[in-house]
Coordinates of C-alpha atoms in Angstrom, one line a residue:
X5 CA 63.4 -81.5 22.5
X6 CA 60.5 -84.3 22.5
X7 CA 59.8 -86.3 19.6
X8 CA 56.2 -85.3 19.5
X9 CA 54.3 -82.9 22.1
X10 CA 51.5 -84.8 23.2
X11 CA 48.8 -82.7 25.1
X12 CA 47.3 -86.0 27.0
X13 CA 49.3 -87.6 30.1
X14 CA 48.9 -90.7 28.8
X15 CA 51.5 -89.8 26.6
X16 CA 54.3 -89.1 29.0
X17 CA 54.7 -92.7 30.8
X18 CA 57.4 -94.9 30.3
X19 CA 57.6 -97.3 28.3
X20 CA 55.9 -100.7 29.5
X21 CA 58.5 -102.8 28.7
X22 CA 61.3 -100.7 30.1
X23 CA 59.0 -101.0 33.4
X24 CA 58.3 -104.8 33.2
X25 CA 62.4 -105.2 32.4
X26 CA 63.1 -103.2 35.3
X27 CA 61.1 -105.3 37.5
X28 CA 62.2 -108.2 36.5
X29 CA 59.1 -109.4 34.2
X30 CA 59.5 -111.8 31.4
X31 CA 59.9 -109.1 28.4
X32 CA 62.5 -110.1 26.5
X33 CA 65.9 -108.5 26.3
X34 CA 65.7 -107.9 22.2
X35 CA 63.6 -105.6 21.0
X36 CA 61.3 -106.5 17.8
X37 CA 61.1 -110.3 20.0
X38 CA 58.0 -111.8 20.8
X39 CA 54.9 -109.6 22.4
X40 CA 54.1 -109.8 25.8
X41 CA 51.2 -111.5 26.5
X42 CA 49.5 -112.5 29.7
X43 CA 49.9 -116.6 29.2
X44 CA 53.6 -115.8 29.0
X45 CA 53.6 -114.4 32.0
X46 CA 54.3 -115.8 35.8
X47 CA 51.5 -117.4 37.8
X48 CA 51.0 -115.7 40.7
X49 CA 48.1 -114.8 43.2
X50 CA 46.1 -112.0 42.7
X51 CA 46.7 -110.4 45.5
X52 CA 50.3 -110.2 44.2
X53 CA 49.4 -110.1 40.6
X54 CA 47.7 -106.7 41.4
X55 CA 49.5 -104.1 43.0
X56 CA 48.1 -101.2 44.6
X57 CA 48.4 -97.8 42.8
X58 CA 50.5 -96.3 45.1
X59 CA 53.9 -98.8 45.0
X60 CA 53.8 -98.4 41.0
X61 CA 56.8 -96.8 39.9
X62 CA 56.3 -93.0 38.8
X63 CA 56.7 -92.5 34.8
X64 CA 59.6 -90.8 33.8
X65 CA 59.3 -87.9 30.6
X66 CA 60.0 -88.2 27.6
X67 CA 63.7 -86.8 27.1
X68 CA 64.6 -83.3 24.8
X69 CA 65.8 -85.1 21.4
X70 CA 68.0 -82.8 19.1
X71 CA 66.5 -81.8 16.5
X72 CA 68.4 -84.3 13.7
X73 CA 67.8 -86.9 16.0
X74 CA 63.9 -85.7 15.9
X75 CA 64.3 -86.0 12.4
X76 CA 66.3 -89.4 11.5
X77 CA 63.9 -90.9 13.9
X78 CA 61.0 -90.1 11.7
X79 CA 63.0 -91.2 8.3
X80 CA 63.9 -94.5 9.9
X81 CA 60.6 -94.8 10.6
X82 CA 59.1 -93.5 7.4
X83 CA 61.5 -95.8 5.1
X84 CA 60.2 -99.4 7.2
X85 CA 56.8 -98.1 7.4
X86 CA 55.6 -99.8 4.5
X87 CA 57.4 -102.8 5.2
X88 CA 54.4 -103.9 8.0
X89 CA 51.8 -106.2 7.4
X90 CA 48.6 -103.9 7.3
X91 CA 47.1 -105.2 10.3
X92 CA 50.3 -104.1 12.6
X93 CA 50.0 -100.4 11.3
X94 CA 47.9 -98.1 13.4
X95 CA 45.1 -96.9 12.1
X96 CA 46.3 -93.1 12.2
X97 CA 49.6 -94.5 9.9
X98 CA 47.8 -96.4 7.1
X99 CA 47.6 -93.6 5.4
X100 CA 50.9 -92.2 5.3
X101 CA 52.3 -95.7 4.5
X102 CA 50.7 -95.2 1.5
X103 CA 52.6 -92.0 1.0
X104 CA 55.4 -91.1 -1.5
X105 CA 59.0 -92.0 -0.2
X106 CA 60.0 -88.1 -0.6
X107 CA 56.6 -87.1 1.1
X108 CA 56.4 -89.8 3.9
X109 CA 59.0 -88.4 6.4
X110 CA 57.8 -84.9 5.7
X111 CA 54.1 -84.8 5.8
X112 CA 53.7 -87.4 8.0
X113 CA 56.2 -86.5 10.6
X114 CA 53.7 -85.7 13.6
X115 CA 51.2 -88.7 13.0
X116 CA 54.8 -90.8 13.3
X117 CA 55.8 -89.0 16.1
X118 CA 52.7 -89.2 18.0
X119 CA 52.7 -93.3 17.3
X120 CA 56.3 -93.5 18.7
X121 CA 55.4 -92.0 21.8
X122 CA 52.2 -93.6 22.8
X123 CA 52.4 -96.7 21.1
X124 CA 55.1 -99.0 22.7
X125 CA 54.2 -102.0 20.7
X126 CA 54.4 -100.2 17.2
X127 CA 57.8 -99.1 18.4
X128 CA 58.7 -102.3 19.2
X129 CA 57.6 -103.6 15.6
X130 CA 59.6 -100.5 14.0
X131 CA 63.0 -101.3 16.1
X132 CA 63.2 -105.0 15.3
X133 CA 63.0 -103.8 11.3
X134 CA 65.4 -100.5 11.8
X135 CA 67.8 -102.8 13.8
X136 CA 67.8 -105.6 10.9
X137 CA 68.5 -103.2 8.7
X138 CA 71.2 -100.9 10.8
X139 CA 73.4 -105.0 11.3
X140 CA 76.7 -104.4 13.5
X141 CA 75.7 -100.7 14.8
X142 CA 72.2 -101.8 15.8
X143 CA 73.5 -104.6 17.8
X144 CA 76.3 -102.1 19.4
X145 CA 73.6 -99.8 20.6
X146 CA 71.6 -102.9 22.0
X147 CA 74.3 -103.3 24.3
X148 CA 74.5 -99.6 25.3
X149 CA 77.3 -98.6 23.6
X150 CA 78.6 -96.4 21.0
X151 CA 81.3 -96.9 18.9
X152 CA 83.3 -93.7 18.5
X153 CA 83.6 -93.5 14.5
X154 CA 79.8 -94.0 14.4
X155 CA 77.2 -90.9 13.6
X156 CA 76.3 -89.9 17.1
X157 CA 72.8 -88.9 15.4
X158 CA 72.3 -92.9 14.1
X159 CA 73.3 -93.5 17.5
X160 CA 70.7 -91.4 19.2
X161 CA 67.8 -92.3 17.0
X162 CA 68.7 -96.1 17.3
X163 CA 68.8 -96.2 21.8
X164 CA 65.6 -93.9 21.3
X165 CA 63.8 -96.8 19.1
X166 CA 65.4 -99.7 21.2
X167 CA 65.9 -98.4 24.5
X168 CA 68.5 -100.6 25.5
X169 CA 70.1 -99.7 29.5
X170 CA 71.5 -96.3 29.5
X171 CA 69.4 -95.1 26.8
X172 CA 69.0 -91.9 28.1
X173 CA 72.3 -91.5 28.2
X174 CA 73.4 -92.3 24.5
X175 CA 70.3 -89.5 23.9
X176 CA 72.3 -87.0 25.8
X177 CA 75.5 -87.8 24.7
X178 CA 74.1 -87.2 20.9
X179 CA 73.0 -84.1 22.2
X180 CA 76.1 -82.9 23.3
X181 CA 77.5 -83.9 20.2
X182 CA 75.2 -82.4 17.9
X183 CA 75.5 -79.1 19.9
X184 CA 79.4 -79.3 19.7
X185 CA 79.4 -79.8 16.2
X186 CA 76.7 -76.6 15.5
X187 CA 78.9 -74.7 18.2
X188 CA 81.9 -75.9 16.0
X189 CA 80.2 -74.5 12.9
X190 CA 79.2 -71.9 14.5
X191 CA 82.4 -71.0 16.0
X192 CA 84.3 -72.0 12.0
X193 CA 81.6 -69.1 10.6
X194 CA 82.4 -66.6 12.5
X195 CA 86.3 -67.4 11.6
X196 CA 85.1 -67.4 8.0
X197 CA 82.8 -64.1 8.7
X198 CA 85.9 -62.4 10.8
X199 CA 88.5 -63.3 8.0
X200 CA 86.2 -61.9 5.3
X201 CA 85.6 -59.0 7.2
X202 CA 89.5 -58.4 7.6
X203 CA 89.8 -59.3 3.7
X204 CA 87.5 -56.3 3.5
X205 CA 89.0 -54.1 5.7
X206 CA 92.5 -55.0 3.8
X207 CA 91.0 -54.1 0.5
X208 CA 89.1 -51.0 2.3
X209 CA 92.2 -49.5 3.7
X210 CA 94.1 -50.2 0.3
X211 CA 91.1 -48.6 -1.9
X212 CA 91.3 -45.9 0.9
X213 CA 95.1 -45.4 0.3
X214 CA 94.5 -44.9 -3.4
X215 CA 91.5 -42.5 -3.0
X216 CA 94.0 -40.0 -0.6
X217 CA 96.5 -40.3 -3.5
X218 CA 94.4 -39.4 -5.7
X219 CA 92.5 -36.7 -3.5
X220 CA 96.7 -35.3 -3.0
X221 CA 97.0 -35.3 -6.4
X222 CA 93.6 -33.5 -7.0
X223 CA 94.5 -30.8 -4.2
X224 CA 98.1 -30.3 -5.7
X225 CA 96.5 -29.9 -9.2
X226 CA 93.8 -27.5 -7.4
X227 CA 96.6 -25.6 -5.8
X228 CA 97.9 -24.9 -8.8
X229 CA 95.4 -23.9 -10.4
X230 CA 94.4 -21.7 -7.9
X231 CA 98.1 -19.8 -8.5
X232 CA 97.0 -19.4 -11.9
X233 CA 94.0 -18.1 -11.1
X234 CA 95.2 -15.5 -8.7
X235 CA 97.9 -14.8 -11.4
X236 CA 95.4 -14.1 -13.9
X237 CA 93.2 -12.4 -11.2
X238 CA 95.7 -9.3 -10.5
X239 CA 96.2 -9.4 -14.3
X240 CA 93.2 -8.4 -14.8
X241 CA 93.0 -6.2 -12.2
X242 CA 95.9 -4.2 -14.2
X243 CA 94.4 -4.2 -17.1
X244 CA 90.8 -2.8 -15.7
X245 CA 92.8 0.1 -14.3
X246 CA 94.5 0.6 -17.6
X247 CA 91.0 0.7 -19.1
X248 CA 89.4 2.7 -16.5
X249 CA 92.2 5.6 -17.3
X250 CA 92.1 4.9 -21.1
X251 CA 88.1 5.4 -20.4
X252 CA 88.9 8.9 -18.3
X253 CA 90.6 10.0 -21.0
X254 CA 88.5 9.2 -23.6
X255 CA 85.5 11.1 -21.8
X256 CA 87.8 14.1 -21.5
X257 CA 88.8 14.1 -25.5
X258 CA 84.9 13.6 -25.8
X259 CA 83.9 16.2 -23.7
X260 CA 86.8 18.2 -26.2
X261 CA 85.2 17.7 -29.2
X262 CA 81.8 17.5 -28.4
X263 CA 82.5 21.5 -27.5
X264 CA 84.3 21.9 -31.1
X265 CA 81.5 20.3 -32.5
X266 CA 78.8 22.9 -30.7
X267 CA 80.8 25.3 -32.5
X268 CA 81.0 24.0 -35.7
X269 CA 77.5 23.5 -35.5
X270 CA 76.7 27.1 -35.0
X271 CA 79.4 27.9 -37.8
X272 CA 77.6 25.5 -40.0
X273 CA 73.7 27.2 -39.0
X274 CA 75.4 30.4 -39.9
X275 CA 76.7 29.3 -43.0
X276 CA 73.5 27.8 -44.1
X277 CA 71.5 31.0 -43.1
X278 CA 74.1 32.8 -46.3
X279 CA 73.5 29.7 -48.4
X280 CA 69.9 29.9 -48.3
X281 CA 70.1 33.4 -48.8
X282 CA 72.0 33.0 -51.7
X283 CA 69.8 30.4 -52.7
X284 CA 66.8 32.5 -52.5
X285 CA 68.7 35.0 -55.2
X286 CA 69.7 32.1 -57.7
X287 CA 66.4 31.0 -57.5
X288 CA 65.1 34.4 -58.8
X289 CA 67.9 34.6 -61.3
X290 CA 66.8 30.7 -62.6
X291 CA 63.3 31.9 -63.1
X292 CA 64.3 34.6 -65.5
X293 CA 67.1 32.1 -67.3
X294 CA 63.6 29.2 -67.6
X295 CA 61.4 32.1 -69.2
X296 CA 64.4 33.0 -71.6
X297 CA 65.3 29.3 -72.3
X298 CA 61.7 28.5 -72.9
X299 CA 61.6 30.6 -75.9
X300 CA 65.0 29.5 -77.0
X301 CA 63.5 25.9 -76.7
X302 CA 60.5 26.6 -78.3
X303 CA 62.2 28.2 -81.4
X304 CA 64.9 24.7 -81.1
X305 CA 61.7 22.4 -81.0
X306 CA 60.1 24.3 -84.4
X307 CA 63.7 23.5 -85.7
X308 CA 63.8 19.0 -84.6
X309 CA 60.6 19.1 -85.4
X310 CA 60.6 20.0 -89.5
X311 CA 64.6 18.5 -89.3
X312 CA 63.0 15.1 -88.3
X313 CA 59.7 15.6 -90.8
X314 CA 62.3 16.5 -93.4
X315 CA 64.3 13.4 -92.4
X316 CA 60.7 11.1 -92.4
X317 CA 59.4 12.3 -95.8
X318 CA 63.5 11.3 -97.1
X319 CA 62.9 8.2 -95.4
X320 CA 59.5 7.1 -97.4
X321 CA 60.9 8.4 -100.6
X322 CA 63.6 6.1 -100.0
X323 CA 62.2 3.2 -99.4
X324 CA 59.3 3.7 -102.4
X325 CA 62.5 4.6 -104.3
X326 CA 64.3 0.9 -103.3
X327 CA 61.1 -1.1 -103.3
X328 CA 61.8 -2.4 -99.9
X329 CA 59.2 -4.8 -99.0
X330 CA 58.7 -5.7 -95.2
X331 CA 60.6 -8.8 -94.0
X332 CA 59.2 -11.9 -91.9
X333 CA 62.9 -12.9 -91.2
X334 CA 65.2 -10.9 -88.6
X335 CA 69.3 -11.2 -89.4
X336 CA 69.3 -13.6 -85.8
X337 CA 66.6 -16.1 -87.6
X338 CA 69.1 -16.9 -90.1
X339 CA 71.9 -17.5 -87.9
X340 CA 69.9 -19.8 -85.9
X341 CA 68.3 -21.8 -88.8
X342 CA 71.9 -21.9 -91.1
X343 CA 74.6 -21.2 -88.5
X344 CA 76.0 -20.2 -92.1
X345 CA 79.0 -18.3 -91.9
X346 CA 77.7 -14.6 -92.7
X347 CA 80.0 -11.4 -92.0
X348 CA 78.2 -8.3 -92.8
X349 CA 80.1 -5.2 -93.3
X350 CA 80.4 -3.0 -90.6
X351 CA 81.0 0.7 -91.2
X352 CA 84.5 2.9 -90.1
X353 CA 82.4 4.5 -87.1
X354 CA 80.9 1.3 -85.3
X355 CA 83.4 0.6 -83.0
X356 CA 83.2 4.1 -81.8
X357 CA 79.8 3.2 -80.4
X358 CA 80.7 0.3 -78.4
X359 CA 81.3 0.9 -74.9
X360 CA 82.6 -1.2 -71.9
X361 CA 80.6 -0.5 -69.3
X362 CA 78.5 -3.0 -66.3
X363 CA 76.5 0.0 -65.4
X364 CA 72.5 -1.5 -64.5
X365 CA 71.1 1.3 -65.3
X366 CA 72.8 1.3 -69.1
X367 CA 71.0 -2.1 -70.0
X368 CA 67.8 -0.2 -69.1
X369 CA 69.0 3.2 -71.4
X370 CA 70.6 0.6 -74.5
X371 CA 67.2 -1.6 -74.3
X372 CA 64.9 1.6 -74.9
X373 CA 66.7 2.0 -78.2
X374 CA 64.7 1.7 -81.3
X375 CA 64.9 -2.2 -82.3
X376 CA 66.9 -2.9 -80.1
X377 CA 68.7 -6.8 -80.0
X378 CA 69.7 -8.3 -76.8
X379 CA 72.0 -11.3 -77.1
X380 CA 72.4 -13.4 -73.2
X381 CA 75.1 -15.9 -72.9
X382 CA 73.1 -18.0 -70.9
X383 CA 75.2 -20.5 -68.7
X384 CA 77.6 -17.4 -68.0
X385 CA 74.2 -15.5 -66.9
X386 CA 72.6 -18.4 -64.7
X387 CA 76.1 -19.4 -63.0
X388 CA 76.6 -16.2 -61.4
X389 CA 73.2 -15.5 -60.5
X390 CA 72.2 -19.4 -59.2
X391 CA 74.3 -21.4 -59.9
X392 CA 73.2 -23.7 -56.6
X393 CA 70.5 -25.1 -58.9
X394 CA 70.7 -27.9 -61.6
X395 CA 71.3 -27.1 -64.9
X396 CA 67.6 -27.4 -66.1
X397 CA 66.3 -25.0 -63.4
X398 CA 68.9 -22.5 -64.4
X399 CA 67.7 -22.7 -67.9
X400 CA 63.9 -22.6 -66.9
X401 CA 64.7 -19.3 -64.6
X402 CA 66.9 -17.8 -67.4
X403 CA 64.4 -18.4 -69.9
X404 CA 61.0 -17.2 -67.9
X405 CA 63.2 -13.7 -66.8
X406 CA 63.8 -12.8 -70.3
X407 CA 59.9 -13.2 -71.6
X408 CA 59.4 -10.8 -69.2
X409 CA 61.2 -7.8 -70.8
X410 CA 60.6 -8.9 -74.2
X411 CA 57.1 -8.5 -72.7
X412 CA 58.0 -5.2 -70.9
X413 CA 60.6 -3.5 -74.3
X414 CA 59.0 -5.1 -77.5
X415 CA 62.6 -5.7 -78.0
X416 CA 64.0 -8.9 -80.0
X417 CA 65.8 -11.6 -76.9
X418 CA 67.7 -14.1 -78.0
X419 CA 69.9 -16.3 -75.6
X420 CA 72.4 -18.9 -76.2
X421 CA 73.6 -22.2 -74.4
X422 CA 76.3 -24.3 -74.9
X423 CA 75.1 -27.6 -76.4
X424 CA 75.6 -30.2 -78.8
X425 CA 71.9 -31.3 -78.9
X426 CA 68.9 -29.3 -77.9
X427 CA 68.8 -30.1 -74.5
X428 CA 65.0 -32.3 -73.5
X429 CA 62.6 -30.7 -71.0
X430 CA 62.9 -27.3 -72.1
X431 CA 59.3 -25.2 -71.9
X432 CA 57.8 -23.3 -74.5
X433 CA 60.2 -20.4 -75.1
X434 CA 58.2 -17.2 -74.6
X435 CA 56.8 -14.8 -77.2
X436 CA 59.7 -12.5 -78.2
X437 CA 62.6 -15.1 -76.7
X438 CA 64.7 -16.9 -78.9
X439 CA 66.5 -20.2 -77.4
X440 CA 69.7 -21.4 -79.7
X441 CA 72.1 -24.2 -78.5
X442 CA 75.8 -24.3 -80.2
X443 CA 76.4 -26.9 -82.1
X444 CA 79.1 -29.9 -81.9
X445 CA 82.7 -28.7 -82.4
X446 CA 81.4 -24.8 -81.6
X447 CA 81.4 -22.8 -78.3
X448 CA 78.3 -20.7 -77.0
X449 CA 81.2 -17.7 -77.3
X450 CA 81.4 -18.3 -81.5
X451 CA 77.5 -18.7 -82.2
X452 CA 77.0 -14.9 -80.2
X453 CA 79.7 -13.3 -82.1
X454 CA 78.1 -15.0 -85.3
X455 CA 75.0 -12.9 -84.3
X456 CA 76.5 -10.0 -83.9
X457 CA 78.2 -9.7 -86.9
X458 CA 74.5 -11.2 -88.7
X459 CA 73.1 -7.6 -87.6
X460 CA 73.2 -5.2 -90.2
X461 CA 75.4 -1.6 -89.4
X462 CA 73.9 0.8 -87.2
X463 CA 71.0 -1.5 -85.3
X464 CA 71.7 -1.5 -81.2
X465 CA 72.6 -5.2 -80.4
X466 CA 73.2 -5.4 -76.5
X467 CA 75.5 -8.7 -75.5
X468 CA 75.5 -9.5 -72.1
X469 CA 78.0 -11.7 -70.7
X470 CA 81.3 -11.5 -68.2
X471 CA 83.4 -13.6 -70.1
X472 CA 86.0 -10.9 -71.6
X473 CA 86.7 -12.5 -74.5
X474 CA 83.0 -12.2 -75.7
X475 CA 83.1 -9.0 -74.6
X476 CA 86.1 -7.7 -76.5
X477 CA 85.1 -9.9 -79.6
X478 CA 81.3 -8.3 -79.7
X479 CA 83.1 -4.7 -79.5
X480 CA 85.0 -5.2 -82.4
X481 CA 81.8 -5.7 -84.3
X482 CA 79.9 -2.9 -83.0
X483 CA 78.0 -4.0 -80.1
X484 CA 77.3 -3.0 -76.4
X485 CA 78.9 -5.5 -73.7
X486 CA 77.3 -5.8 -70.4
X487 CA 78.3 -7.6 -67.4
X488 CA 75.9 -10.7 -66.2
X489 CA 75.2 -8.5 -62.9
X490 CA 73.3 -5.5 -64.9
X491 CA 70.7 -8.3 -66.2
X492 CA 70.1 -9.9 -63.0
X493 CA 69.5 -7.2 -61.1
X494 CA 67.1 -6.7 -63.9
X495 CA 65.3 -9.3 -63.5
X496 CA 65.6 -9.2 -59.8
X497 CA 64.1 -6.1 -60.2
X498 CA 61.4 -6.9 -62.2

């Protein structure tokens, strides 16, 4: 390609001095020597000195440079550039002389190009520096050779500066070169490209081997399971026809005894029809046995009523007899402010009223006795009812329950924890509730049979606990064991 691509004519004739060597002119055979000037040339006449326009030689174009020649042209260029004197720089180049090393070849590549093409003399200026510089190569190309080791695109830019005979030729010959060695790449990358796409074919057909493997060994397992499949299939297939006759069957017994029910059911109307009939007469017959026992119960109530006045007016005489003053203490007071050892007596009959029983509805029956003691072992209590909570919410939940039927009975509560210390953070105990802790050394289990055995002969003291030895140590004194369950569906209840 051109160095530059000049848009004026001008800019496409040869190069004076290759015209004036041509013809024999006194332009010396160095480039970079002395300028041609008109007192250095031949006198002749002026007829001969000026020739007519039409026997000048025709200007030849500028050749297609490669483009690294293009390019080491303009760094050869660029890198003497500043070496001129100021006054041999064209004007359009004093600017870009002035340029960075790095920036000179590649912002001012067309201003250079343009000066190389239609400036002969600045060409001439550049050579003589660009030869100096290039020694023993320079002065080859000078003579229109090229040595074979040498870079065929030095070689190029170097005939295009100087122009020596042949030029044209050493241009070409670059040419050639350059395009044999980007053919030569060219050809070495599609190897490279080819080879690589082999390698990936190799590696595809490999990865392709193992996915067919696998893929066999995914159909075989498939296969398989398919067998079982079908295996279990007709299995089940037995087993709904199995069902289905089991099913006909069972609709046939159904049908059975849905017919010997019918007729049970009109035995049983039947039946009922007598019953009620008979009902009807016992009815009548009850009415005359109430009117009869009504006056039978009406002569028994005269009878209570002046046994139990008798018994009342006994009971007053008795106790202005004794001088029996009322008491601010109850037996359970002085167990829990002595824990002394006290063992009442306890009369022949009193373990005849004891009773083992966990009925619910018996706390309810023993509770509307006539002062009445209930005695709760409390951790035994709380444990079985919610035992998920901590200790101190058991207690508070325990505690809060009982003041409730002390509330509800009037009845005298006390409940007992195992403890060596009162236990801190306990509320208020409620009105009627009495809160003991065991002391050290002593078990919950031996402060409630203490209170039991406190209470004087013949007062209803109610222990409620499901430890069995409590319970069979409370009977031997006369008390009424319950099970923990009766008192928390109590207080579930209430």
């Amino acid at each position: 390609m051109p160095l530059t691509e000049p848009h004026d004519d001008h800019l496409r004739q040869e190069d004076p001095v290759d015209a004036a060597r041509e013809t024999g002119g006194g332009v010396p055979d160095v480039p970079g020597g002395p300028e041609v000037t008109a007192a250095d040339a031949p006198e002749a006449d002026a007829s001969e000195a000026v020739a007519p326009e039409a026997e000048a030689p025709a200007p030849e174009p500028e050749p297609v440079l490669p483009e690294p020649v293009r390019q080491r042209i303009v760094a050869l260029t660029a890198a003497v550039l500043p070496g001129l004197p100021a006054d041999e720089v064209p004007v359009p180049l004093r600017r870009v002389a002035k340029f960075a090393p790095n920036r000179r070849a590649r912002l001012g590549a067309p201003a250079i190009a343009a000066q190389l093409t239609g400036d002969p003399l600045f060409r001439q200026r550049i050579t003589a520096r660009v030869l100096a510089d290039t020694g023993d190569l320079g002065a080859a190309v000078l003579e229109g050779t090229a040595p074979a080791a040498a870079d065929p695109v030095e070689v190029a830019a170097l005939a295009y500066l100087a122009r020596p005979r042949g030029w044209r030729d050493l241009i070409e010959a670059s040419g050639a070169a350059v395009r044999a060695e980007a053919d030569s790449a060219v050809v070495a990358e599609l190897v490279r490209e080819a080879e690589q796409r082999a390698t990936r074919a190799e590696h595809d057909r490999a990865v392709a081997r193992v996915e067919a493997e696998k893929l066999r060994d995914e159909l075989a397992r498939v296969r398989e399971e398919l067998g079982q499949l079908r295996e279990e299939s007709r299995q089940l297939h037995r087993s709904l026809r199995e069902t289905q006759a089991r099913e006909r069957k069972a609709t046939e017994l159904l049908a059975t005894e849905r017919g010997r029910a019918a007729r049970a059911t009109a035995d049983a109307d039947a039946e009922l029809r007598r019953i009620r009939a008979r009902l009807a007469e016992a009815e009548a017959a009850a009415g005359v046995a109430r009117a009869s026992a009504k006056e039978a119960r009406s002569v028994d109530d005269a009878r209570l009523w002046l046994l139990l006045e008798t018994i009342g007016q006994a009971a007053v005489g008795l106790r202005r007899e004794l001088a029996l003053d009322p008491v601010d203490k109850l037996p359970a007071d002085f167990v829990a402010d002595a824990f002394a050892d006290q063992s009442g007596t306890t009369a022949a009959g009193t373990a005849a009223r004891a009773r083992d029983t966990d009925d619910p509805a018996r706390l309810d029956q023993l509770l509307a006795l006539p002062r009445a003691h209930l005695v709760v072992d409390g951790y035994n209590v709380t444990k079985r009812g919610f035992g998920e909570m901590s200790l101190e919410q058991q207690r508070k939940r325990l505690i809060t329950g009982l003041g409730g039927i002390a509330a509800q009975t009037g009845d005298e509560v006390t409940v007992v924890f195992d403890g060596a210390e009162r236990m801190h953070g306990l509320p208020p105990s409620p009105r009627g509730v009495r809160v003991l802790f065991s002391r050290k050394g002593e078990t919950a289990d031996e402060l409630i049979r203490r209170l039991v055995r406190a209470e004087p002969s013949g007062r209803p003291v109610v222990v409620v606990s499901s430890d069995r030895e409590v319970a069979d140590g409370v009977r031997r004194h006369g008390a009424y064991p319950l099970g923990a369950d009766s008192l928390l569906r109590r207080l579930a209840r209430s």
